[in-house]
mmCIF file of C-alpha atoms and ligand atoms in Angstrom:
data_model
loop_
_atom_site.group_PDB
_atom_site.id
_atom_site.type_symbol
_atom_site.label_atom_id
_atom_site.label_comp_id
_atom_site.label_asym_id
_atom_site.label_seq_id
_atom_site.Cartn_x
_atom_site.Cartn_y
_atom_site.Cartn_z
ATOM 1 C CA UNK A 2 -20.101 5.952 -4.020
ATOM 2 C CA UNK A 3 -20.930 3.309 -1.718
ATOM 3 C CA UNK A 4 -20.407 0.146 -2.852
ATOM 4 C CA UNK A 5 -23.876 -2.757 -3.342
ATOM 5 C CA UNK A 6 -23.741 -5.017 -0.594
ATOM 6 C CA UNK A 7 -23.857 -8.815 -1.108
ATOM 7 C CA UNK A 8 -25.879 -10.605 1.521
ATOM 8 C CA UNK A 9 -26.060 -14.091 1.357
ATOM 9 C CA UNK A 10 -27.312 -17.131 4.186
ATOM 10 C CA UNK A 11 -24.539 -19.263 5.631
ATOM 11 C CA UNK A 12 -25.897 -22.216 3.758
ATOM 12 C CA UNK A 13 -25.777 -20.399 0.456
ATOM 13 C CA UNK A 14 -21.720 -19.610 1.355
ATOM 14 C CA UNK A 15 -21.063 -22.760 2.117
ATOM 15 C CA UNK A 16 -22.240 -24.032 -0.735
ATOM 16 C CA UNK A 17 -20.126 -21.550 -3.124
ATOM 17 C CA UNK A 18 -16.827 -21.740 -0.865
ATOM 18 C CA UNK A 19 -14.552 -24.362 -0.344
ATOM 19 C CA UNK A 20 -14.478 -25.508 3.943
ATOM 20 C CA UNK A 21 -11.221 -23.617 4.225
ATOM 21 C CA UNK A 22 -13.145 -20.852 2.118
ATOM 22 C CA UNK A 23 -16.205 -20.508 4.590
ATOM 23 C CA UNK A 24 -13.775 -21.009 7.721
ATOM 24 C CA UNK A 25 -11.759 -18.084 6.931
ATOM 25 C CA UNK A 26 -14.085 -15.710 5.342
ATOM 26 C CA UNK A 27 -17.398 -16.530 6.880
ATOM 27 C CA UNK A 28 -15.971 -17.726 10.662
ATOM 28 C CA UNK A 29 -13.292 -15.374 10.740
ATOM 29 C CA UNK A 30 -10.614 -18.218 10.872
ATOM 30 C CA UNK A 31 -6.872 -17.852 10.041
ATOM 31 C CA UNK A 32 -4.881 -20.112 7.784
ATOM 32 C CA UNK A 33 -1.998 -21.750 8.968
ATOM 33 C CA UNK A 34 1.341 -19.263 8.645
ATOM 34 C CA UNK A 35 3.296 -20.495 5.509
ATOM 35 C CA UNK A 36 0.880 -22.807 3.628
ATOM 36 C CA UNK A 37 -1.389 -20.526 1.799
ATOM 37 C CA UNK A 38 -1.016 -20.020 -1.770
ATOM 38 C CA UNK A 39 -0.280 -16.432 -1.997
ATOM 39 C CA UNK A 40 1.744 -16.018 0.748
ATOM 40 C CA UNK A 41 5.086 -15.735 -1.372
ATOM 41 C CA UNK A 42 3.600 -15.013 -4.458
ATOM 42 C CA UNK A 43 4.866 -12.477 -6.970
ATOM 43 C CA UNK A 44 3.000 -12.619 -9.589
ATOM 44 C CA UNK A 45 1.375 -9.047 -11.104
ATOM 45 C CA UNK A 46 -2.024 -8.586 -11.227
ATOM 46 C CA UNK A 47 -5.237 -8.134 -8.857
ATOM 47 C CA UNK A 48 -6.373 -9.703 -5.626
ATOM 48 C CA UNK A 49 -9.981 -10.244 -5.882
ATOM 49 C CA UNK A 50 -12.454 -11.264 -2.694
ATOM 50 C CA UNK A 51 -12.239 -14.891 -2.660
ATOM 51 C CA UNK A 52 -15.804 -14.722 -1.999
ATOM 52 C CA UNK A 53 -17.843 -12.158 -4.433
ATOM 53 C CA UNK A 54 -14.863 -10.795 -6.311
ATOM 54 C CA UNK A 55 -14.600 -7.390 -5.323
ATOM 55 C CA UNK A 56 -11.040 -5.995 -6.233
ATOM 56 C CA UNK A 57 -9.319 -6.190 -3.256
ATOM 57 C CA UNK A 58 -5.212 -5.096 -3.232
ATOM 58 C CA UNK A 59 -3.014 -4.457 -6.188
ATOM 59 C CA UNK A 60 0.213 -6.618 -6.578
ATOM 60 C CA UNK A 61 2.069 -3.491 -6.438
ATOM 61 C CA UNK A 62 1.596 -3.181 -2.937
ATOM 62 C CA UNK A 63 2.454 -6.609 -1.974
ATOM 63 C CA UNK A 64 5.915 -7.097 -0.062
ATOM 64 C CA UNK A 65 7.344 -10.120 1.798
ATOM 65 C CA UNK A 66 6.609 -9.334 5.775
ATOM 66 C CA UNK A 67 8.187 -12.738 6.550
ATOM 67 C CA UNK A 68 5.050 -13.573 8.216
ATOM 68 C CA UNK A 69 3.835 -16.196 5.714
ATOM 69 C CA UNK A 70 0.906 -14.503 5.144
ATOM 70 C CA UNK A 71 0.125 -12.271 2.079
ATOM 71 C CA UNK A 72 0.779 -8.655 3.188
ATOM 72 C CA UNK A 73 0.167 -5.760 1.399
ATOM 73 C CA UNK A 74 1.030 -1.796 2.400
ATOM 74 C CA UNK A 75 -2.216 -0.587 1.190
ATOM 75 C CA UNK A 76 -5.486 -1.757 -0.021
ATOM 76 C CA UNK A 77 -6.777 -0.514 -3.735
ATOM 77 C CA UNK A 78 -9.525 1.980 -2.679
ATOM 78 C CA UNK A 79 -10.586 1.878 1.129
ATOM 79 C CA UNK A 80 -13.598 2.000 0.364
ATOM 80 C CA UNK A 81 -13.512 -1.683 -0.615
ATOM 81 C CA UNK A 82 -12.178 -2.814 2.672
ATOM 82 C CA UNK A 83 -14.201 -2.135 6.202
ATOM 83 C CA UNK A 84 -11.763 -2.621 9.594
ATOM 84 C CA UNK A 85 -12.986 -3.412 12.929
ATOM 85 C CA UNK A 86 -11.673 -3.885 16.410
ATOM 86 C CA UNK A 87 -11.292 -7.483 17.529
ATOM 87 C CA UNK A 88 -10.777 -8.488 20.887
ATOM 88 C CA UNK A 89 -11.072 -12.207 20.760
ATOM 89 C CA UNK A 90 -8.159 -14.800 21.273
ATOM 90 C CA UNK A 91 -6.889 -12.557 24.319
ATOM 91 C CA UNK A 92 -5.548 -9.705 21.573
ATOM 92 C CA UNK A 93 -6.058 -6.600 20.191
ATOM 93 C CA UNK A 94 -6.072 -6.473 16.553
ATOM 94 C CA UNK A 95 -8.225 -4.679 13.777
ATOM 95 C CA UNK A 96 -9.692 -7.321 11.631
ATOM 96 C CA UNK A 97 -9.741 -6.235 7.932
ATOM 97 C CA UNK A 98 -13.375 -7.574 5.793
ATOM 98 C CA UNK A 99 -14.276 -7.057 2.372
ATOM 99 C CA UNK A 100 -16.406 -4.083 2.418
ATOM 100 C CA UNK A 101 -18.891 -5.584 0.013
ATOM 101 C CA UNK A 102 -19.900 -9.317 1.469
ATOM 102 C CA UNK A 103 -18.426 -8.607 4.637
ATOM 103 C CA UNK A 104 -16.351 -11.574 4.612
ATOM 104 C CA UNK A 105 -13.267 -11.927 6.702
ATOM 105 C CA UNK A 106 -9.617 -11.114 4.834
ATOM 106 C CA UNK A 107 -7.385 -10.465 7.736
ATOM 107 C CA UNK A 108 -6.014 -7.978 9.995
ATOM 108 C CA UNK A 109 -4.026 -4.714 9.784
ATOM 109 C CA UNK A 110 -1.514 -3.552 11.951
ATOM 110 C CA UNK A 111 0.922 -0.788 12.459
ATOM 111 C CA UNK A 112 3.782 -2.015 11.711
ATOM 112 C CA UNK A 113 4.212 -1.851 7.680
ATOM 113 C CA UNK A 114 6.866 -0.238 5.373
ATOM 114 C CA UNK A 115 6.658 3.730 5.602
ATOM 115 C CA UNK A 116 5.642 6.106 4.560
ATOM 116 C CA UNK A 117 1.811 4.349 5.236
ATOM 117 C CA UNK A 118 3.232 1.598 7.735
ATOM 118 C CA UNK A 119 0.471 -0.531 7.415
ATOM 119 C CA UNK A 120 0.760 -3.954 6.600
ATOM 120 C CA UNK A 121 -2.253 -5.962 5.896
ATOM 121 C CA UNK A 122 -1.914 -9.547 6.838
ATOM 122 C CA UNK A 123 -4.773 -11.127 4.315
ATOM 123 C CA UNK A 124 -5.556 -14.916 4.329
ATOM 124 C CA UNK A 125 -4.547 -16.989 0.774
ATOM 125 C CA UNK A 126 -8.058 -18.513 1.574
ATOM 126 C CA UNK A 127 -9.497 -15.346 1.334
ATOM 127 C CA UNK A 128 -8.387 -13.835 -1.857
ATOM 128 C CA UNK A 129 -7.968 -15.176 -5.651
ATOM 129 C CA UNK A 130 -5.499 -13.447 -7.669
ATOM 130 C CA UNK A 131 -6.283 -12.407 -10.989
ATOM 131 C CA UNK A 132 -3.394 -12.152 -12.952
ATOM 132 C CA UNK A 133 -1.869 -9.226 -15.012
ATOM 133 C CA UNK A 134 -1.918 -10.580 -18.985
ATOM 134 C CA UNK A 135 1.553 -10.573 -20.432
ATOM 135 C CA UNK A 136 2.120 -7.783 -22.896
HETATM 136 FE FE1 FE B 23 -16.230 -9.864 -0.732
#
């Protein structure tokens, strides 16, 4: 089933997100390699759309690329995620969104651990990790 989409005005997200919130998810920007707070994070649990919560990627999947950005092999349902072809800074990537505020997460490219080889290279700013309760 298709998900509801959230549509909200600029000024409405930038009132909800942080500025390093809105740059990355609502002006597709990219944090800084190595200084967001997921990157080398193991904690269990859920990553959640930093913007309307949707659930996102499981911990499970998560796995140290050495890229310094969160990476993940797979995404929990792809119908939560939508990927697109971007062209811009001179390269061609597929940016990854959340399929349900169309926010920017990331990218996705071809080069993850088998047997899916993709590796989804998600912003911290973008995601908010809701952790697994201890037993
Ligand atoms: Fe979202």
């Amino acid at each position: 089933m298709a998900q509801k989409k959230i549509l909200k005005t600029a000024k409405e997200w930038q009132k909800e997100l942080t500025p390093e919130q809105y740059r990355v998810l609502r002006q597709c920007g990219t944090e800084p390699a190595f200084t967001g707070k997921y990157w080398k994070t193991k904690d269990k649990g859920v990553y959640l759309c930093a913007a309307c919560g949707n659930e996102l990627f499981n911990s499970e999947t998560k796995y140290d690329s050495g890229t310094g950005w969160p990476s993940f092999s797979a995404p929990l349902d792809n119908k939560k995620i939508e990927s697109k072809i971007d062209r811009s800074d001179g390269m061609d990537r597929v940016e990854v969104k959340c399929a349900r505020c169309g926010s920017h997460l990331g990218h996705v490219f071809d080069d993850g651990p088998k047997p899916g080889g993709k590796r989804f290279c998600i912003n911290s700013a973008s995601l908010y990790l809701r952790k697994k309760q201890a037993d």
